[in-house]
Short mmCIF file of C-alpha atoms in Angstrom, two decimals:
data_model
loop_
_atom_site.label_atom_id
_atom_site.label_comp_id
_atom_site.label_asym_id
_atom_site.label_seq_id
_atom_site.Cartn_x
_atom_site.Cartn_y
_atom_site.Cartn_z
CA MET A 1 4.01 -211.77 -18.95
CA GLY A 2 6.68 -213.63 -20.38
CA HIS A 3 7.32 -210.82 -23.77
CA VAL A 4 8.95 -207.60 -23.67
CA GLU A 5 6.64 -204.60 -25.04
CA ILE A 6 8.76 -201.75 -27.27
CA PRO A 7 7.46 -198.47 -26.45
CA ASP A 8 7.09 -195.94 -29.15
CA THR A 9 7.25 -198.11 -31.90
CA ASP A 10 5.26 -199.48 -34.56
CA LEU A 11 6.44 -202.99 -33.07
CA SER A 12 3.62 -205.20 -31.47
CA GLY A 13 3.14 -208.37 -29.82
CA PRO A 14 6.20 -210.39 -28.47
CA VAL A 15 9.84 -209.89 -29.26
CA GLY A 16 12.26 -212.33 -29.16
CA LEU A 17 10.23 -214.92 -27.17
CA ARG A 18 8.69 -218.09 -28.54
CA GLY A 19 6.16 -217.17 -31.60
CA ALA A 20 7.99 -214.62 -32.42
CA PRO A 21 8.84 -213.54 -35.95
CA ARG A 22 12.78 -214.16 -36.31
CA PRO A 23 15.24 -212.68 -38.61
CA ARG A 24 16.62 -214.26 -41.17
CA THR A 25 19.58 -216.46 -40.48
CA GLY A 26 21.17 -216.74 -43.36
CA GLY A 27 21.08 -215.04 -47.14
CA ALA A 28 21.50 -211.04 -47.72
CA PRO A 29 21.68 -209.02 -44.47
CA ARG A 30 18.11 -206.78 -45.37
CA PRO A 31 17.84 -203.22 -45.76
CA ARG A 32 17.97 -200.33 -42.97
CA THR A 33 14.15 -199.33 -43.44
CA ALA A 34 12.71 -196.44 -40.77
CA ALA A 35 11.26 -199.22 -38.98
CA SER A 36 14.42 -201.05 -38.52
CA ARG A 37 16.22 -198.25 -37.50
CA ASN A 38 13.02 -197.29 -35.07
CA ARG A 39 13.06 -200.51 -33.58
CA THR A 40 16.90 -200.17 -33.41
CA ALA A 41 16.88 -197.41 -31.47
CA ALA A 42 13.77 -198.55 -28.92
CA LEU A 43 16.36 -201.21 -28.05
CA GLU A 44 19.43 -199.24 -27.24
CA GLN A 45 17.01 -197.18 -25.21
CA LEU A 46 16.20 -200.42 -23.59
CA TRP A 47 19.10 -201.19 -22.70
CA ARG A 48 19.87 -198.53 -21.13
CA ALA A 49 16.60 -198.65 -19.34
CA PRO A 50 14.79 -201.93 -19.35
CA THR A 51 11.20 -201.41 -19.23
CA ALA A 52 10.14 -205.08 -19.83
CA GLN A 53 7.07 -206.14 -17.35
CA ARG A 54 8.23 -207.60 -14.41
CA ASP A 55 5.64 -208.76 -12.28
CA PRO A 56 1.62 -208.21 -12.52
CA ALA A 57 2.18 -205.67 -9.60
CA GLY A 58 5.02 -204.01 -12.06
CA ARG A 59 8.21 -204.27 -9.01
CA ALA A 60 11.43 -205.18 -9.71
CA PRO A 61 12.32 -208.75 -8.37
CA ALA A 62 13.70 -208.10 -4.59
CA ARG A 63 16.87 -207.49 -3.48
CA ARG A 64 17.83 -210.75 -1.27
CA ARG A 65 19.84 -210.40 1.76
CA PRO A 66 23.58 -211.15 1.47
CA ALA A 67 23.85 -214.51 2.66
CA PRO A 68 25.19 -214.69 6.81
CA GLY A 69 27.88 -216.91 6.09
CA PRO A 70 31.59 -214.29 6.08
CA ALA A 71 30.02 -213.14 9.17
CA LEU A 72 29.20 -216.00 10.60
CA ALA A 73 33.16 -217.94 9.70
CA ALA A 74 34.41 -214.21 11.23
CA LEU A 75 32.13 -214.98 14.64
CA THR A 76 33.42 -218.75 14.65
CA ASP A 77 36.92 -217.36 14.00
CA LEU A 78 36.90 -215.47 16.28
CA LEU A 79 35.09 -217.39 19.51
CA GLY A 80 37.15 -220.32 18.28
CA LEU A 81 40.24 -218.75 19.21
CA ALA A 82 39.66 -216.52 22.06
CA GLY A 83 37.47 -218.26 23.63
CA PRO A 84 40.00 -221.84 24.22
CA ALA A 85 42.87 -219.37 25.23
CA TRP A 86 40.88 -217.49 27.85
CA LEU A 87 40.80 -220.99 29.71
CA LEU A 88 44.19 -221.91 28.42
CA LEU A 89 45.52 -218.35 30.53
CA HIS A 90 43.19 -218.77 32.58
CA ALA A 91 44.51 -222.33 33.59
CA GLY A 92 47.95 -220.89 34.51
CA ASP A 93 47.57 -218.21 36.53
CA GLN A 94 48.42 -215.16 33.90
CA PRO A 95 47.01 -211.90 34.41
CA HIS A 96 44.08 -210.49 32.74
CA PRO A 97 42.42 -214.00 30.69
CA VAL A 98 39.95 -212.66 29.71
CA ALA A 99 40.90 -208.80 27.98
CA ALA A 100 44.06 -210.99 26.60
CA ALA A 101 41.35 -213.47 25.09
CA ALA A 102 39.27 -210.74 23.76
CA VAL A 103 42.66 -208.85 22.28
CA ALA A 104 44.00 -211.99 20.61
CA GLY A 105 40.91 -213.25 19.23
CA LEU A 106 39.83 -209.89 17.69
CA VAL A 107 43.18 -209.89 15.42
CA TRP A 108 42.57 -212.79 14.49
CA ALA A 109 38.99 -212.34 12.98
CA GLY A 110 40.38 -208.76 11.56
CA LEU A 111 43.66 -210.12 10.37
CA ARG A 112 41.61 -213.19 8.60
CA GLY A 113 39.13 -210.84 7.34
CA ALA A 114 42.10 -208.03 5.93
CA ARG A 115 43.43 -211.34 4.35
CA GLY A 116 40.22 -212.43 2.81
CA ARG A 117 39.42 -215.85 4.06
CA TYR A 118 35.62 -215.02 4.47
CA THR A 119 34.77 -213.88 0.85
CA HIS A 120 33.91 -216.73 -1.85
CA ARG A 121 37.45 -216.53 -3.81
CA PRO A 122 40.24 -215.46 -0.84
CA ARG A 123 42.23 -212.56 -2.39
CA THR A 124 45.33 -213.32 -0.95
CA ALA A 125 47.78 -216.87 -1.91
CA PRO A 126 48.10 -219.42 -0.51
CA GLY A 127 44.74 -220.22 0.39
CA GLY A 128 43.30 -223.36 1.85
CA ALA A 129 44.87 -225.06 4.99
CA LEU A 130 48.34 -223.85 4.33
CA GLY A 131 46.91 -219.90 3.78
CA THR A 132 45.25 -220.88 7.83
CA VAL A 133 49.00 -221.70 9.13
CA GLY A 134 50.04 -218.65 7.10
CA ASP A 135 47.62 -216.24 8.76
CA TRP A 136 48.77 -217.65 12.96
CA LEU A 137 52.21 -217.11 12.09
CA VAL A 138 51.46 -213.97 11.36
CA LEU A 139 48.98 -213.70 14.32
CA ILE A 140 51.76 -214.78 16.54
CA GLY A 141 54.22 -211.27 15.11
CA LEU A 142 51.21 -209.39 15.57
CA LEU A 143 50.56 -210.54 19.18
CA ALA A 144 54.50 -209.90 19.15
CA VAL A 145 54.48 -206.39 17.72
CA LEU A 146 51.34 -205.68 20.71
CA HIS A 147 52.90 -207.60 23.51
CA THR A 148 55.90 -205.51 23.43
CA ALA A 149 54.35 -202.60 22.32
CA ALA A 150 51.98 -202.98 24.87
CA GLY A 151 54.19 -204.11 27.70
CA SER A 152 51.86 -207.14 28.85
CA PRO A 153 52.73 -209.28 31.61
CA VAL A 154 51.75 -212.40 29.95
CA ASP A 155 54.02 -214.91 29.26
CA PRO A 156 54.71 -215.32 25.53
CA ALA A 157 55.32 -218.82 25.59
CA THR A 158 51.57 -219.34 27.33
CA ALA A 159 50.50 -217.33 25.00
CA VAL A 160 51.45 -219.37 21.66
CA VAL A 161 50.21 -221.83 23.34
CA ALA A 162 46.52 -220.36 24.19
CA VAL A 163 45.83 -219.19 20.76
CA ALA A 164 47.33 -222.26 19.08
CA PRO A 165 43.37 -223.91 19.29
CA GLY A 166 42.42 -221.34 16.90
CA LEU A 167 44.39 -222.82 13.95
CA PRO A 168 42.34 -225.61 14.08
CA ALA A 169 38.93 -224.19 14.29
CA ALA A 170 39.53 -221.78 11.07
CA ALA A 171 40.58 -224.47 9.02
CA ALA A 172 37.33 -226.26 10.12
CA VAL A 173 35.16 -223.91 9.04
CA ALA A 174 37.28 -222.79 6.18
CA GLY A 175 36.52 -226.14 4.93
CA LEU A 176 32.54 -226.19 5.39
CA ARG A 177 32.72 -222.90 3.86
CA ARG A 178 34.50 -224.20 0.95
CA TRP A 179 33.48 -227.18 0.73
CA PRO A 180 30.01 -228.05 -1.58
CA ARG A 181 27.41 -227.79 0.90
CA SER A 182 23.86 -230.23 0.86
CA GLY A 183 21.25 -227.35 0.45
CA ARG A 184 21.40 -226.08 4.24
CA ARG A 185 18.48 -224.06 5.47
CA GLY A 186 18.40 -220.25 5.44
CA HIS A 187 21.03 -220.27 2.84
CA ARG A 188 20.93 -217.77 -0.07
CA VAL A 189 19.85 -219.87 -3.14
CA ARG A 190 20.41 -217.72 -6.57
CA ARG A 191 17.73 -218.47 -9.81
CA VAL A 192 19.02 -219.05 -12.33
CA LEU A 193 18.17 -218.58 -16.06
CA LEU A 194 20.39 -220.74 -18.15
CA VAL A 195 20.82 -219.52 -21.71
CA GLY A 196 22.71 -221.18 -24.57
CA GLU A 197 22.95 -224.08 -27.25
CA ALA A 198 20.51 -226.63 -26.98
CA SER A 199 22.57 -229.16 -26.51
CA ALA A 200 25.03 -227.09 -23.44
CA VAL A 201 21.63 -225.86 -22.00
CA GLY A 202 21.14 -229.56 -21.71
CA ARG A 203 24.17 -230.53 -20.27
CA ALA A 204 23.85 -227.92 -17.20
CA ALA A 205 20.31 -228.46 -16.62
CA GLU A 206 20.77 -231.48 -15.59
CA LEU A 207 23.79 -231.02 -13.36
CA LEU A 208 22.33 -228.49 -11.66
CA ASN A 209 18.58 -230.77 -11.42
CA SER A 210 20.41 -233.88 -9.54
CA ARG A 211 22.55 -232.29 -7.10
CA THR A 212 21.14 -230.19 -3.95
CA ASP A 213 24.97 -229.19 -3.14
CA HIS A 214 24.99 -226.39 -4.30
CA ASP A 215 22.95 -222.23 -4.05
CA TYR A 216 21.50 -222.55 -7.74
CA CYS A 217 17.98 -222.87 -8.38
CA LEU A 218 17.54 -222.94 -12.42
CA VAL A 219 13.67 -221.63 -13.18
CA ALA A 220 13.41 -221.41 -17.08
CA ALA A 221 16.16 -221.43 -19.81
CA ILE A 222 16.54 -219.76 -23.47
CA PRO A 223 17.99 -222.19 -25.70
CA VAL A 224 20.10 -220.54 -28.62
CA GLY A 225 19.35 -221.50 -32.30
CA ALA A 226 16.07 -224.25 -34.03
CA ALA A 227 17.55 -227.16 -31.80
CA ARG A 228 14.47 -228.65 -30.31
CA LEU A 229 14.89 -228.71 -25.71
CA GLU A 230 12.56 -230.37 -23.63
CA LEU A 231 13.50 -230.15 -19.93
CA ASP A 232 12.05 -231.91 -17.64
CA GLY A 233 10.35 -229.28 -14.37
CA VAL A 234 11.88 -225.98 -16.19
CA GLN A 235 10.03 -223.73 -18.48
CA VAL A 236 11.26 -222.67 -22.04
CA THR A 237 10.77 -219.03 -21.50
CA GLY A 238 11.82 -218.00 -25.19
CA ARG A 239 14.43 -218.45 -27.78
CA LEU A 240 17.60 -216.73 -29.52
CA ALA A 241 17.40 -217.40 -33.18
CA SER A 242 21.21 -218.89 -34.60
CA CYS A 243 22.80 -215.16 -35.26
CA PRO A 244 23.09 -212.44 -33.66
CA ALA A 245 20.02 -210.38 -33.38
CA ASP A 246 19.15 -206.89 -31.66
CA ASP A 247 16.97 -208.90 -29.04
CA ASP A 248 18.91 -211.09 -28.12
CA VAL A 249 19.33 -208.81 -24.90
CA THR A 250 15.64 -207.71 -24.33
CA THR A 251 14.86 -211.54 -24.10
CA VAL A 252 16.76 -212.72 -22.01
CA LEU A 253 16.21 -209.87 -19.97
CA GLY A 254 12.22 -210.28 -20.59
CA GLY A 255 13.53 -214.02 -19.16
CA VAL A 256 14.84 -212.59 -15.48
CA TYR A 257 11.72 -210.31 -15.35
CA ALA A 258 9.79 -213.28 -16.26
CA HIS A 259 10.80 -215.51 -13.63
CA THR A 260 12.41 -213.08 -11.08
CA ALA A 261 15.95 -214.67 -11.55
CA ASP A 262 18.57 -212.79 -10.31
CA LEU A 263 21.38 -214.52 -12.31
CA VAL A 264 21.73 -215.33 -15.76
CA LEU A 265 24.25 -218.56 -16.36
CA VAL A 266 25.07 -218.44 -19.70
CA ALA A 267 26.47 -222.20 -21.32
CA PRO A 268 28.99 -220.29 -24.86
CA GLY A 269 29.04 -222.79 -27.95
CA PRO A 270 29.63 -221.67 -31.67
CA GLN A 271 26.86 -219.82 -31.77
CA LEU A 272 26.83 -217.33 -28.98
CA THR A 273 30.24 -216.75 -28.44
CA GLY A 274 32.74 -213.77 -28.90
CA ASP A 275 30.80 -210.40 -29.98
CA ARG A 276 27.60 -211.97 -28.75
CA LEU A 277 28.31 -212.94 -25.44
CA HIS A 278 30.18 -209.28 -25.04
CA ARG A 279 27.27 -207.38 -26.25
CA LEU A 280 24.87 -210.02 -23.92
CA GLY A 281 26.87 -208.83 -20.86
CA TRP A 282 26.89 -205.41 -21.65
CA GLY A 283 23.02 -205.25 -21.53
CA LEU A 284 22.78 -207.54 -18.61
CA HIS A 285 24.93 -205.58 -16.38
CA ASP A 286 23.56 -202.48 -17.62
CA GLY A 287 19.98 -203.90 -16.88
CA GLY A 288 21.35 -204.41 -13.20
CA VAL A 289 21.46 -208.87 -13.59
CA ALA A 290 24.76 -210.78 -12.76
CA LEU A 291 26.45 -212.67 -15.09
CA SER A 292 28.33 -215.96 -15.01
CA VAL A 293 29.74 -218.25 -17.53
CA VAL A 294 30.16 -222.01 -17.42
CA SER A 295 33.14 -222.98 -18.09
CA GLU A 296 34.18 -227.16 -19.59
CA LEU A 297 36.47 -227.59 -16.00
CA SER A 298 34.32 -229.67 -14.26
CA GLY A 299 34.63 -230.91 -11.30
CA VAL A 300 38.16 -228.67 -10.48
CA ALA A 301 37.70 -226.78 -7.04
CA ALA A 302 37.20 -223.06 -7.52
CA GLU A 303 40.40 -223.09 -4.98
CA ARG A 304 42.63 -224.64 -7.79
CA VAL A 305 42.22 -222.51 -10.29
CA ARG A 306 44.01 -219.06 -11.29
CA PRO A 307 42.45 -216.74 -14.29
CA VAL A 308 44.91 -214.21 -15.27
CA THR A 309 45.26 -212.70 -19.22
CA ALA A 310 48.11 -212.72 -21.47
CA ALA A 311 47.90 -210.74 -25.21
CA GLY A 312 44.18 -209.81 -24.46
CA LEU A 313 42.61 -213.53 -23.92
CA THR A 314 41.39 -215.06 -20.83
CA LEU A 315 43.75 -218.00 -19.23
CA LEU A 316 42.64 -220.45 -16.61
CA HIS A 317 45.67 -221.73 -14.98
CA ILE A 318 44.70 -225.25 -12.99
CA ALA A 319 46.80 -226.36 -9.96
CA PRO A 320 47.84 -230.19 -9.93
CA PRO A 321 45.62 -232.30 -7.28
CA LEU A 322 47.72 -232.66 -3.65
CA ARG A 323 49.38 -235.74 -3.74
CA GLY A 324 52.38 -235.14 -2.01
CA GLY A 325 54.15 -232.58 -0.09
CA PRO A 326 53.00 -230.53 3.39
CA GLN A 327 49.47 -230.91 3.38
CA ALA A 328 49.94 -234.95 1.97
CA ALA A 329 52.22 -235.28 5.32
CA LEU A 330 50.00 -232.93 7.57
CA LYS A 331 47.27 -234.96 6.57
CA ASN A 332 49.13 -238.20 6.95
CA VAL A 333 49.86 -236.77 10.80
CA LEU A 334 46.62 -235.97 11.39
CA ASP A 335 45.47 -239.33 10.77
CA ARG A 336 47.67 -241.55 12.53
CA THR A 337 46.92 -238.47 16.02
CA GLY A 338 43.08 -238.70 15.50
CA ALA A 339 43.38 -242.51 15.12
CA LEU A 340 44.91 -242.92 18.49
CA LEU A 341 42.95 -240.03 20.05
CA GLY A 342 39.86 -242.05 19.18
CA LEU A 343 41.13 -245.26 20.53
CA LEU A 344 41.88 -244.18 23.43
CA ALA A 345 38.43 -242.00 23.85
CA LEU A 346 36.01 -244.65 23.15
CA THR A 347 37.52 -247.56 24.53
CA PRO A 348 34.77 -247.28 26.79
CA LEU A 349 31.85 -246.93 24.11
CA LEU A 350 33.90 -249.71 21.86
CA LEU A 351 33.81 -252.42 24.75
CA ALA A 352 30.09 -251.86 25.37
CA VAL A 353 29.60 -252.57 20.92
CA ALA A 354 31.82 -255.52 21.13
CA LEU A 355 29.81 -257.59 24.54
CA SER A 356 26.43 -256.36 22.81
CA VAL A 357 27.42 -257.78 19.67
CA ARG A 358 29.13 -260.81 21.02
CA LEU A 359 25.90 -261.47 23.26
CA SER A 360 23.27 -260.71 20.50
CA SER A 361 24.16 -263.09 17.93
CA ARG A 362 26.73 -266.45 17.23
CA GLY A 363 29.99 -265.18 15.42
CA PRO A 364 33.08 -263.34 15.74
CA VAL A 365 32.59 -259.83 17.26
CA PHE A 366 34.90 -258.61 14.50
CA HIS A 367 34.57 -259.21 11.02
CA ARG A 368 37.31 -259.00 8.78
CA GLN A 369 37.74 -258.26 5.00
CA VAL A 370 39.29 -257.32 2.10
CA ARG A 371 39.68 -254.30 0.69
CA GLN A 372 41.73 -252.31 -1.94
CA GLY A 373 43.01 -249.68 -0.83
CA GLN A 374 45.62 -246.79 -2.87
CA HIS A 375 46.64 -247.96 -5.65
CA ASN A 376 44.31 -250.74 -5.81
CA ARG A 377 47.23 -252.15 -2.94
CA PRO A 378 44.46 -254.79 -0.94
CA PHE A 379 44.71 -254.84 3.18
CA THR A 380 42.44 -256.50 5.41
CA MET A 381 39.92 -254.16 7.06
CA TRP A 382 37.52 -254.15 10.64
CA LYS A 383 34.28 -253.43 11.59
CA PHE A 384 32.08 -254.92 14.93
CA ARG A 385 29.89 -257.88 12.65
CA THR A 386 26.68 -256.46 11.76
CA MET A 387 25.34 -259.65 9.84
CA VAL A 388 24.87 -263.42 10.79
CA ALA A 389 28.15 -265.31 10.86
CA ASP A 390 27.37 -267.44 7.21
CA ALA A 391 26.11 -263.73 5.53
CA GLU A 392 28.69 -264.08 2.41
CA ASN A 393 27.59 -267.06 1.53
CA LEU A 394 23.84 -266.21 1.43
CA LYS A 395 25.31 -263.43 -0.66
CA ALA A 396 24.78 -264.98 -4.16
CA GLN A 397 20.77 -265.82 -3.51
CA LEU A 398 20.17 -262.31 -2.76
CA ALA A 399 21.82 -261.24 -5.60
CA ALA A 400 18.49 -260.27 -7.38
CA SER A 401 17.65 -258.28 -4.69
CA ASN A 402 20.11 -256.11 -5.45
CA GLU A 403 19.09 -251.92 -5.12
CA VAL A 404 21.54 -249.99 -6.09
CA ASP A 405 23.49 -250.29 -9.66
CA GLY A 406 27.24 -250.46 -10.65
CA PRO A 407 29.12 -253.38 -8.80
CA LEU A 408 27.81 -252.43 -5.15
CA PHE A 409 24.98 -254.53 -3.18
CA LYS A 410 23.56 -252.72 -0.76
CA MET A 411 19.60 -253.72 0.22
CA ARG A 412 17.42 -251.90 3.19
CA GLY A 413 15.76 -254.94 3.94
CA ASP A 414 18.80 -257.32 3.98
CA PRO A 415 17.99 -260.31 5.94
CA ARG A 416 21.39 -261.00 6.85
CA VAL A 417 21.68 -257.87 9.32
CA THR A 418 21.11 -258.64 13.27
CA PRO A 419 18.95 -256.50 15.07
CA VAL A 420 21.43 -254.75 16.92
CA GLY A 421 23.39 -254.64 13.71
CA ARG A 422 21.10 -252.77 12.73
CA LEU A 423 21.33 -250.08 15.15
CA LEU A 424 25.00 -249.81 15.08
CA ARG A 425 24.13 -249.09 11.09
CA ARG A 426 22.04 -247.16 11.59
CA THR A 427 24.53 -245.20 14.21
CA SER A 428 28.13 -245.94 12.05
CA LEU A 429 29.37 -247.30 15.18
CA ASP A 430 30.24 -250.55 13.37
CA GLU A 431 33.20 -249.04 11.83
CA LEU A 432 34.59 -247.39 14.50
CA PRO A 433 37.81 -249.97 14.52
CA GLN A 434 38.59 -249.03 11.01
CA LEU A 435 40.45 -246.61 13.71
CA PHE A 436 43.21 -249.36 13.71
CA ASN A 437 43.56 -249.37 10.03
CA VAL A 438 43.69 -245.48 9.76
CA LEU A 439 46.78 -246.11 12.74
CA LEU A 440 48.76 -248.50 10.77
CA GLY A 441 48.46 -246.76 7.02
CA HIS A 442 45.89 -248.27 5.26
CA MET A 443 43.45 -245.75 5.85
CA SER A 444 42.77 -241.98 6.40
CA LEU A 445 40.10 -240.42 8.75
CA VAL A 446 38.52 -238.90 5.73
CA GLY A 447 38.28 -240.39 1.56
CA PRO A 448 36.35 -242.24 -0.48
CA ARG A 449 35.01 -245.78 0.56
CA PRO A 450 37.59 -249.28 0.42
CA PRO A 451 35.96 -251.42 -2.14
CA LEU A 452 36.00 -255.04 -2.47
CA PRO A 453 38.32 -257.20 -4.78
CA GLU A 454 35.54 -258.14 -7.33
CA GLU A 455 34.01 -254.47 -6.71
CA ALA A 456 37.57 -252.84 -8.10
CA SER A 457 38.03 -255.58 -10.77
CA ARG A 458 35.32 -254.02 -12.72
CA TYR A 459 35.82 -250.55 -12.25
CA ASP A 460 36.87 -248.57 -15.42
CA GLU A 461 39.47 -245.94 -15.74
CA ARG A 462 36.98 -243.69 -14.18
CA GLU A 463 35.71 -245.41 -11.65
CA HIS A 464 39.81 -246.48 -11.05
CA ARG A 465 41.06 -243.39 -10.20
CA ARG A 466 38.82 -243.45 -6.81
CA LEU A 467 41.89 -245.15 -5.72
CA ALA A 468 44.27 -242.76 -6.42
CA VAL A 469 44.35 -241.72 -2.19
CA LYS A 470 43.92 -243.57 0.40
CA PRO A 471 40.24 -244.29 1.10
CA GLY A 472 38.15 -242.71 4.46
CA LEU A 473 36.70 -243.66 7.65
CA THR A 474 34.34 -241.06 5.78
CA GLY A 475 33.64 -238.51 2.91
CA LEU A 476 31.49 -236.63 1.24
CA TRP A 477 29.55 -240.25 -0.08
CA GLN A 478 28.44 -239.77 4.02
CA VAL A 479 27.58 -236.36 4.30
CA SER A 480 25.39 -236.58 0.93
CA GLY A 481 23.66 -239.38 1.70
CA ARG A 482 25.49 -242.38 1.58
CA SER A 483 23.58 -245.65 0.57
CA ASP A 484 20.82 -243.41 -1.19
CA LEU A 485 22.98 -242.37 -3.69
CA THR A 486 23.43 -244.18 -7.14
CA TRP A 487 26.64 -245.42 -8.45
CA GLN A 488 27.13 -242.73 -9.98
CA GLU A 489 26.65 -240.13 -8.13
CA THR A 490 28.60 -241.87 -5.60
CA VAL A 491 31.99 -242.37 -7.84
CA SER A 492 31.46 -238.33 -9.23
CA LEU A 493 31.56 -237.18 -5.47
CA ASP A 494 34.81 -239.34 -4.92
CA LEU A 495 36.01 -238.30 -7.46
CA TRP A 496 35.51 -234.71 -6.66
CA TYR A 497 36.90 -235.66 -3.38
CA VAL A 498 40.68 -237.37 -5.29
CA ASP A 499 41.49 -234.07 -6.95
CA ASN A 500 40.64 -231.38 -4.88
CA TRP A 501 41.06 -232.53 -1.44
CA SER A 502 43.11 -230.38 0.99
CA VAL A 503 43.45 -230.49 4.69
CA ALA A 504 40.97 -227.46 5.70
CA ALA A 505 38.90 -229.02 3.67
CA ASP A 506 39.08 -232.57 5.90
CA LEU A 507 38.65 -231.51 8.72
CA GLY A 508 35.43 -229.69 7.53
CA LEU A 509 34.33 -233.17 6.33
CA LEU A 510 35.10 -234.32 9.63
CA ALA A 511 32.74 -231.72 11.35
CA ARG A 512 30.04 -232.34 8.97
CA THR A 513 30.02 -236.44 9.49
CA VAL A 514 28.67 -235.56 12.84
CA ARG A 515 25.62 -234.27 11.29
CA ALA A 516 24.99 -236.53 9.33
CA VAL A 517 25.52 -239.91 11.40
CA ALA A 518 23.20 -238.08 13.81
CA ASP A 519 20.60 -237.90 10.79
CA GLY A 520 21.42 -241.44 10.27
CA ARG A 521 19.85 -240.77 6.00
CA GLY A 522 20.97 -243.07 3.54
CA ALA A 523 23.02 -245.51 6.04
CA TYR A 524 21.50 -249.61 6.36
#
């Protein structure tokens, strides 16, 4: 295993893999001999029907079942609209509530599917929250046509109210599917063979291995050229010459079959681009292997990228980050409405927590702290007190025990935290008073965490971009590990959010926050 056998030729041994003779990279071209012509013919035959050894039993890589995401999303949309619709129609004494709700749910799921909302790349625009609102308006039109054609006795105004809950439910589902995921169990994992120049392969491998919020498992790498490549835990299964060679395809296919990879990820560079990349793509596709190309546009959500062609060129149009417009206005409305409803619904819990803090230790119930908000504007943030009363004075004595890098200060066994405070941090109940900050417009329900003034004063230009949006009560940091993250991982997640947020993604993050809070990992 690990090499490609060329049948019916006078060649023997591994072809294009480690230890194999390589074609010359300079000088005059080799003369065309009978052996080289036979070799080329054999390779062309391999392109049509690869015969590389795939595993000891000789079986082809197993086809993995498609991920259940689209079907589950469609079912969730159907139930998310039909369930509340039935309740509201039944409460309003409308005739045939079950049948009416079922028809509305089926039309809604069918409409969303027809408009490509369950695919990885939607076929229609706009996407995100605006696309979901557009779908809902189309649904109202379709239901109006059906209502008139069938002569339904259901009151039209009641019907519109009944299907309204389907809109936020669909937006939340879309946000969950589109936002980076944290390695959900049972989700399809793509086994990836990485191909490219050593520097590009090293960078791509480092990024893939440093995060778990994706579905790609790096199993092997094939560098291009003679540069040294060392990857922890990743086998280098072969090497391509610096110049285009006849065995490029067979070398990569050999790595694919040896490691049962189902995706070849190419990091293009000066030695792997243009015609050579085209030929490699032809060979891989003829061999039934998927191909993806790494882009330098890291940190840009797929929904912001629109490919177009012009004069034979493939262009990637990148939409600017959302800073204003309808989505920003809708986010502001949802923030303040959600904060108000949350405060009203959680009043008994807030009173109980306040009483436990007051009785468990000396000091005030609330801890007020100046934080830096959007555009580096300071505001007073509220929390339930989880530390002893003189915690700020003791911080300097514990500076040497800081367990995180960057400007943050975190300790797992911080002696300043009270027993009740430890429980509040574990469940994130200490953050609930920040709903007042959201109601006042200082914060958002979703966004980066607000830094202390001394932390923000140490930000570099990249880190300062975290303050381009309102800080949030929750965010990517909370659903991705919280305090277990390094400072650079936290900054990367926050910058991703700053550039790629949407209302649908916010709703998805709010849904994922419930699971993260219940799990409690990284909360200390």
